[in-house]
CSV table of C-alpha atoms and ligand atoms in Angstrom, one decimal:
chain,number,residue,atom,x,y,z
H,219,MET,CA,22.2,-3.9,9.6
H,220,LEU,CA,18.8,-4.7,8.0
H,221,THR,CA,17.0,-1.5,6.8
H,222,VAL,CA,13.2,-1.6,6.6
H,223,ALA,CA,11.2,1.3,5.0
H,224,LEU,CA,7.7,1.6,6.4
H,225,ALA,CA,4.9,3.6,4.7
H,226,LYS,CA,3.9,6.3,7.2
H,227,GLY,CA,0.3,6.8,8.3
H,228,ARG,CA,-2.3,4.1,7.9
H,229,THR,CA,0.0,1.4,6.7
H,230,VAL,CA,2.4,1.5,9.6
H,231,ASP,CA,-0.4,2.0,12.1
H,232,ASP,CA,-2.1,-1.2,10.8
H,233,LEU,CA,1.2,-3.1,10.6
H,234,LEU,CA,2.6,-2.5,14.1
H,235,PRO,CA,0.3,-5.0,15.9
H,236,LEU,CA,1.2,-7.7,13.4
H,237,TRP,CA,5.0,-6.9,13.7
H,238,GLN,CA,4.7,-7.1,17.5
H,239,GLU,CA,2.8,-10.5,17.3
H,240,ALA,CA,5.7,-11.7,15.0
H,241,GLN,CA,8.1,-10.8,17.8
H,242,LEU,CA,10.2,-8.6,15.5
H,243,PRO,CA,12.0,-5.9,17.5
H,244,LEU,CA,10.5,-2.4,17.5
H,245,PRO,CA,11.6,0.8,19.1
H,246,ALA,CA,9.3,2.0,21.9
H,247,ASP,CA,8.7,5.4,20.4
H,248,LEU,CA,8.1,4.7,16.7
H,249,ASP,CA,4.6,6.1,16.7
H,250,ASP,CA,5.0,9.1,19.0
H,251,THR,CA,8.0,11.1,17.9
H,252,ARG,CA,8.8,13.2,14.8
H,253,ALA,CA,11.9,11.1,14.2
H,254,LEU,CA,12.1,9.2,10.9
H,255,VAL,CA,15.0,6.7,11.5
H,256,PHE,CA,15.1,4.2,14.4
H,257,GLU,CA,17.6,1.6,15.2
H,258,VAL,CA,17.0,-1.5,17.4
H,259,ALA,CA,19.0,-4.5,18.4
H,260,TRP,CA,17.8,-8.0,17.3
H,261,ASP,CA,19.0,-10.9,19.5
H,262,GLY,CA,21.0,-13.3,17.4
H,263,TYR,CA,20.6,-11.3,14.2
H,264,SER,CA,21.9,-8.0,12.7
H,265,PRO,CA,20.2,-4.9,14.1
H,266,ILE,CA,17.2,-3.4,12.3
H,267,ARG,CA,17.0,0.2,11.2
H,268,TYR,CA,13.4,1.4,10.4
H,269,LEU,CA,12.8,4.3,8.1
H,270,LEU,CA,9.4,6.1,8.1
H,271,ALA,CA,8.7,7.3,4.5
H,272,LYS,CA,5.8,8.7,2.5
H,273,PRO,CA,3.9,5.7,1.1
H,274,ALA,CA,4.7,6.6,-2.5
H,275,ASP,CA,8.4,6.9,-1.7
H,276,VAL,CA,8.8,3.4,-0.2
H,277,PRO,CA,9.4,1.6,-3.5
H,278,THR,CA,12.1,4.1,-4.4
H,279,TYR,CA,14.0,3.6,-1.1
H,280,VAL,CA,13.8,-0.2,-1.7
H,281,SER,CA,14.6,-0.2,-5.4
H,282,PHE,CA,17.7,2.0,-4.8
H,283,GLY,CA,18.8,-0.5,-2.1
H,284,VAL,CA,19.0,2.1,0.7
H,285,ALA,CA,16.3,0.0,2.3
H,286,ASP,CA,16.5,-3.8,2.1
H,287,LEU,CA,12.8,-4.3,2.9
H,288,GLY,CA,9.7,-2.2,2.6
H,289,VAL,CA,6.1,-2.3,3.7
H,290,VAL,CA,3.6,-0.5,1.4
H,291,GLY,CA,0.2,-0.9,-0.1
H,292,LYS,CA,-0.3,-3.0,-3.3
H,293,ASP,CA,-2.0,0.1,-4.8
H,294,VAL,CA,1.4,1.9,-4.8
H,295,LEU,CA,3.3,-1.1,-6.1
H,296,LEU,CA,0.8,-1.6,-9.0
H,297,GLU,CA,1.0,2.0,-10.0
H,298,GLN,CA,4.8,2.2,-9.8
H,299,GLN,CA,5.8,-1.2,-11.2
H,300,LYS,CA,9.3,-1.0,-9.7
H,301,GLU,CA,11.8,-4.0,-9.9
H,302,LEU,CA,11.2,-5.4,-6.5
H,303,TYR,CA,10.5,-8.8,-5.0
H,304,GLU,CA,7.0,-9.0,-3.4
H,305,LEU,CA,7.5,-11.4,-0.5
H,306,LEU,CA,4.3,-11.4,1.5
H,307,ASP,CA,0.7,-10.2,1.5
H,308,LEU,CA,0.4,-9.0,5.1
H,309,ALA,CA,-3.4,-8.9,5.0
H,310,VAL,CA,-3.6,-5.5,6.7
H,311,SER,CA,-4.8,-2.1,5.4
H,312,LYS,CA,-7.2,-4.0,3.2
H,313,CYS,CA,-9.3,-2.0,0.7
H,314,ARG,CA,-10.2,-2.1,-3.0
H,315,LEU,CA,-9.3,0.1,-6.1
H,316,CYS,CA,-12.6,1.0,-7.6
H,317,VAL,CA,-14.2,3.1,-10.3
H,318,ALA,CA,-17.0,5.2,-8.9
H,319,GLY,CA,-19.1,8.2,-9.7
H,320,LEU,CA,-22.6,9.8,-9.3
H,321,PRO,CA,-25.4,7.3,-9.9
H,322,LYS,CA,-26.8,9.5,-12.7
H,323,ASP,CA,-23.5,9.2,-14.7
H,324,PHE,CA,-23.4,5.4,-14.7
H,325,ASP,CA,-24.8,5.0,-18.2
H,326,ARG,CA,-22.9,7.9,-19.7
H,327,ARG,CA,-19.7,7.3,-21.7
H,328,PRO,CA,-16.8,8.3,-19.4
H,329,GLU,CA,-14.9,11.4,-20.4
H,330,ARG,CA,-12.7,12.6,-17.5
H,331,VAL,CA,-11.3,10.4,-14.7
H,332,ALA,CA,-9.8,11.9,-11.5
H,333,THR,CA,-7.3,9.7,-9.6
H,334,LYS,CA,-4.1,9.4,-7.6
H,335,TYR,CA,-3.3,6.4,-9.8
H,336,PRO,CA,-3.0,7.8,-13.4
H,337,LYS,CA,-1.2,4.7,-14.9
H,338,LEU,CA,-3.7,2.2,-13.4
H,339,ALA,CA,-6.7,4.3,-14.3
H,340,ASP,CA,-5.4,4.7,-17.9
H,341,ALA,CA,-4.8,0.9,-18.2
H,342,TYR,CA,-8.3,0.1,-16.9
H,343,PHE,CA,-10.2,2.4,-19.3
H,344,ARG,CA,-8.0,1.2,-22.2
H,345,SER,CA,-8.9,-2.3,-21.3
H,346,GLN,CA,-12.6,-1.3,-21.5
H,347,GLY,CA,-11.9,0.2,-25.0
H,348,GLN,CA,-12.7,3.6,-23.6
H,349,SER,CA,-10.6,6.7,-24.3
H,350,VAL,CA,-10.6,9.1,-21.4
H,351,GLU,CA,-8.8,12.1,-20.1
H,352,ILE,CA,-7.0,11.3,-16.8
H,353,VAL,CA,-6.9,14.1,-14.2
H,354,PRO,CA,-4.2,13.4,-11.7
H,355,LEU,CA,-5.0,14.6,-8.1
H,356,SER,CA,-3.2,13.9,-4.8
H,357,GLY,CA,-6.1,13.2,-2.4
H,358,SER,CA,-9.8,13.7,-1.5
H,359,ILE,CA,-10.5,12.4,-5.0
H,360,GLU,CA,-14.2,12.1,-4.3
H,361,LEU,CA,-14.4,15.9,-4.4
H,362,ALA,CA,-13.6,15.9,-8.1
H,363,SER,CA,-16.7,13.9,-8.9
H,364,VAL,CA,-19.0,15.9,-6.5
H,365,ILE,CA,-17.9,19.2,-8.0
H,366,GLY,CA,-18.0,18.1,-11.6
H,367,LEU,CA,-14.3,18.1,-12.4
H,368,ALA,CA,-14.6,14.5,-13.5
H,369,ASP,CA,-17.4,12.1,-14.3
H,370,ARG,CA,-15.5,9.1,-12.9
H,371,ILE,CA,-13.1,8.6,-10.1
H,372,TYR,CA,-10.6,5.8,-9.7
H,373,ASP,CA,-9.8,5.5,-6.0
H,374,LEU,CA,-9.5,3.3,-2.9
H,375,VAL,CA,-12.7,2.2,-1.2
H,376,GLN,CA,-12.8,0.4,2.2
H,377,THR,CA,-16.0,0.8,4.2
H,378,GLY,CA,-17.6,2.9,1.4
H,379,SER,CA,-18.5,5.6,3.9
H,380,THR,CA,-16.6,8.4,2.0
H,381,LEU,CA,-18.4,7.5,-1.2
H,382,LYS,CA,-21.8,7.4,0.6
H,383,ALA,CA,-21.2,10.7,2.4
H,384,ASN,CA,-20.6,12.3,-1.0
H,385,GLY,CA,-23.5,10.7,-2.9
H,386,LEU,CA,-21.2,8.4,-5.0
H,387,VAL,CA,-21.5,4.7,-5.9
H,388,VAL,CA,-19.1,2.0,-7.0
H,389,TYR,CA,-19.3,1.2,-10.7
H,390,ASP,CA,-16.6,-1.5,-10.8
H,391,THR,CA,-14.0,-3.1,-8.5
H,392,VAL,CA,-10.7,-3.4,-10.2
H,393,HIS,CA,-8.1,-4.7,-7.6
H,394,ASP,CA,-8.1,-6.0,-4.1
H,395,ILE,CA,-5.5,-4.1,-2.1
H,396,SER,CA,-3.5,-4.8,1.1
H,397,ALA,CA,-0.1,-4.0,2.6
H,398,ARG,CA,2.8,-6.0,1.1
H,399,LEU,CA,6.3,-6.9,2.3
H,400,VAL,CA,8.8,-6.1,-0.5
H,401,ALA,CA,12.5,-6.7,-0.9
H,402,ASN,CA,15.4,-5.2,-2.8
H,403,ARG,CA,16.6,-7.8,-5.2
H,404,SER,CA,20.2,-7.9,-4.2
H,405,SER,CA,19.4,-7.5,-0.5
H,406,TYR,CA,17.3,-10.6,-0.8
H,407,ARG,CA,20.4,-12.6,-1.7
H,408,MET,CA,23.0,-10.7,0.5
H,409,LYS,CA,20.8,-10.6,3.7
H,410,GLN,CA,19.0,-13.9,3.3
H,411,ARG,CA,19.4,-15.0,6.9
H,412,GLU,CA,17.6,-11.9,8.3
H,413,ILE,CA,15.1,-11.6,5.5
H,414,SER,CA,14.0,-15.2,5.7
H,415,GLU,CA,13.6,-14.8,9.5
H,416,VAL,CA,11.4,-11.7,9.1
H,417,VAL,CA,9.3,-13.6,6.6
H,418,ARG,CA,9.1,-16.8,8.8
H,419,ARG,CA,8.0,-14.8,11.8
H,420,LEU,CA,5.4,-12.8,9.9
H,421,ASN,CA,4.0,-15.9,8.3
H,422,GLU,CA,3.7,-17.5,11.7
H,423,ALA,CA,1.9,-14.5,13.2
H,424,MET,CA,-0.5,-14.4,10.2
H,425,ALA,CA,-1.2,-18.1,10.6
H,426,LYS,CA,-2.1,-17.5,14.3
H,427,ARG,CA,-4.4,-14.7,13.3
H,428,GLU,CA,-6.1,-17.0,10.8
H,429,ALA,CA,-6.5,-19.8,13.4
H,430,VAL,CA,-8.2,-17.4,15.8
H,431,ARG,CA,-10.5,-16.2,13.0
H,432,GLN,CA,-11.7,-19.7,12.2
O,234,ATP,N1,-9.6,3.6,3.6
O,234,ATP,C1,-8.6,2.8,3.6
O,234,ATP,N2,-8.7,1.6,4.2
O,234,ATP,C2,-7.7,0.7,4.2
O,234,ATP,N3,-6.5,1.0,3.6
O,234,ATP,C3,-6.4,2.1,3.0
O,234,ATP,C4,-7.4,3.1,3.0
O,234,ATP,N4,-6.9,4.2,2.3
O,234,ATP,C5,-5.7,3.9,2.0
O,234,ATP,N5,-5.3,2.6,2.4
O,234,ATP,C6,-4.0,1.9,2.2
O,234,ATP,O1,-3.1,2.6,3.0
O,234,ATP,C7,-2.1,3.2,2.2
O,234,ATP,C8,-1.7,4.5,2.8
O,234,ATP,O2,-2.9,5.3,2.9
O,234,ATP,P1,-2.8,6.8,3.5
O,234,ATP,O3,-4.1,7.3,3.3
O,234,ATP,O4,-2.1,6.7,4.8
O,234,ATP,O5,-1.7,7.3,2.5
O,234,ATP,P2,-1.7,8.6,1.6
O,234,ATP,O6,-2.9,9.4,1.7
O,234,ATP,O7,-1.2,8.1,0.2
O,234,ATP,O8,-0.5,9.3,2.3
O,234,ATP,P3,0.2,10.7,2.0
O,234,ATP,O9,-0.8,11.6,1.3
O,234,ATP,O10,0.6,11.1,3.4
O,234,ATP,O11,1.4,10.3,1.1
O,234,ATP,C9,-2.6,3.2,0.8
O,234,ATP,O12,-1.6,3.2,-0.1
O,234,ATP,C10,-3.5,2.0,0.8
O,234,ATP,O13,-2.7,0.8,0.5
O,235,PRP,O1,-14.3,3.6,2.0
O,235,PRP,P1,-13.8,4.4,3.1
O,235,PRP,O2,-13.6,3.6,4.4
O,235,PRP,O3,-14.5,5.7,3.3
O,235,PRP,O4,-12.2,4.7,2.7
O,235,PRP,C1,-11.9,5.3,1.5
O,235,PRP,C2,-11.2,6.6,1.6
O,235,PRP,O5,-9.9,6.4,2.3
O,235,PRP,C3,-8.9,6.9,1.5
O,235,PRP,O6,-8.7,8.3,1.8
O,235,PRP,P2,-7.9,8.8,3.0
O,235,PRP,O7,-8.7,8.8,4.2
O,235,PRP,O8,-6.5,8.2,3.1
O,235,PRP,O9,-7.7,10.3,2.5
O,235,PRP,P3,-7.0,10.9,1.1
O,235,PRP,O10,-8.1,10.9,0.1
O,235,PRP,O11,-6.6,12.3,1.5
O,235,PRP,O12,-5.9,10.0,0.7
O,235,PRP,C4,-9.4,6.8,0.1
O,235,PRP,O13,-8.7,7.6,-0.8
O,235,PRP,C5,-10.9,7.1,0.3
O,235,PRP,O14,-11.1,8.5,0.2
């Protein structure tokens, strides 16, 4: 059995079309039930068991080895720094980790930074030689800036429409983000046949997408 932990929500929604194009087996009802574990047969290979987990928990399932593979955003991987192999950049769920704030605060020395990524935010401001107080929040980070809880936010930006709707602007772009395929280190050796087939098929599907784009 090959166990794959998928980050629920946006990541799995963006991933499924690519997974289908790669002709990797999927259950019919993955996105329309409340179930969290799905098993499917895979012709010529071990069956696949999919786990739907909270994004921030995917690296934990994979690093403990209860999942052999995981699909999760690079933002989560950078923040957690778990001992995993990153096998592929899947080029879906693309966005950027940015520092943002109100236009009027741009020239002020930063004091308080609201974020879902306290370690990354701390590392960024240290690298700028700035000592700030990090305010950890779990979502709707833009609110902290609008309401004056923080004079900077460190958060994901894709279209920029959430920033715009709240009167905020990007001050700096720190990391490009996308969903990644990760593997448990010992699974990578023990389940090499299945894992290299998953990687091969995903690479082929991504190459086809790239060819269509050009
Ligand atoms: N606006 C966006 N555009 C593209 N990708 C995004 C965007 N926001 C987040 N992502 C990516 O998708 C992943 C999951 O985002 P999502 O918003 O579903 O998770 P979440 O809010 O952390 O979930 P939860 O609060 O349920 O744990 C993020 O880790 C990031 O890699
Ligand atoms: O630039 P945009 O296209 O507007 O996307 C950016 C928004 O998307 C994410 O939030 P999400 O919708 O996941 O909600 P959350 O803040 O509750 O995590 C992110 O945290 C931003 O708020």
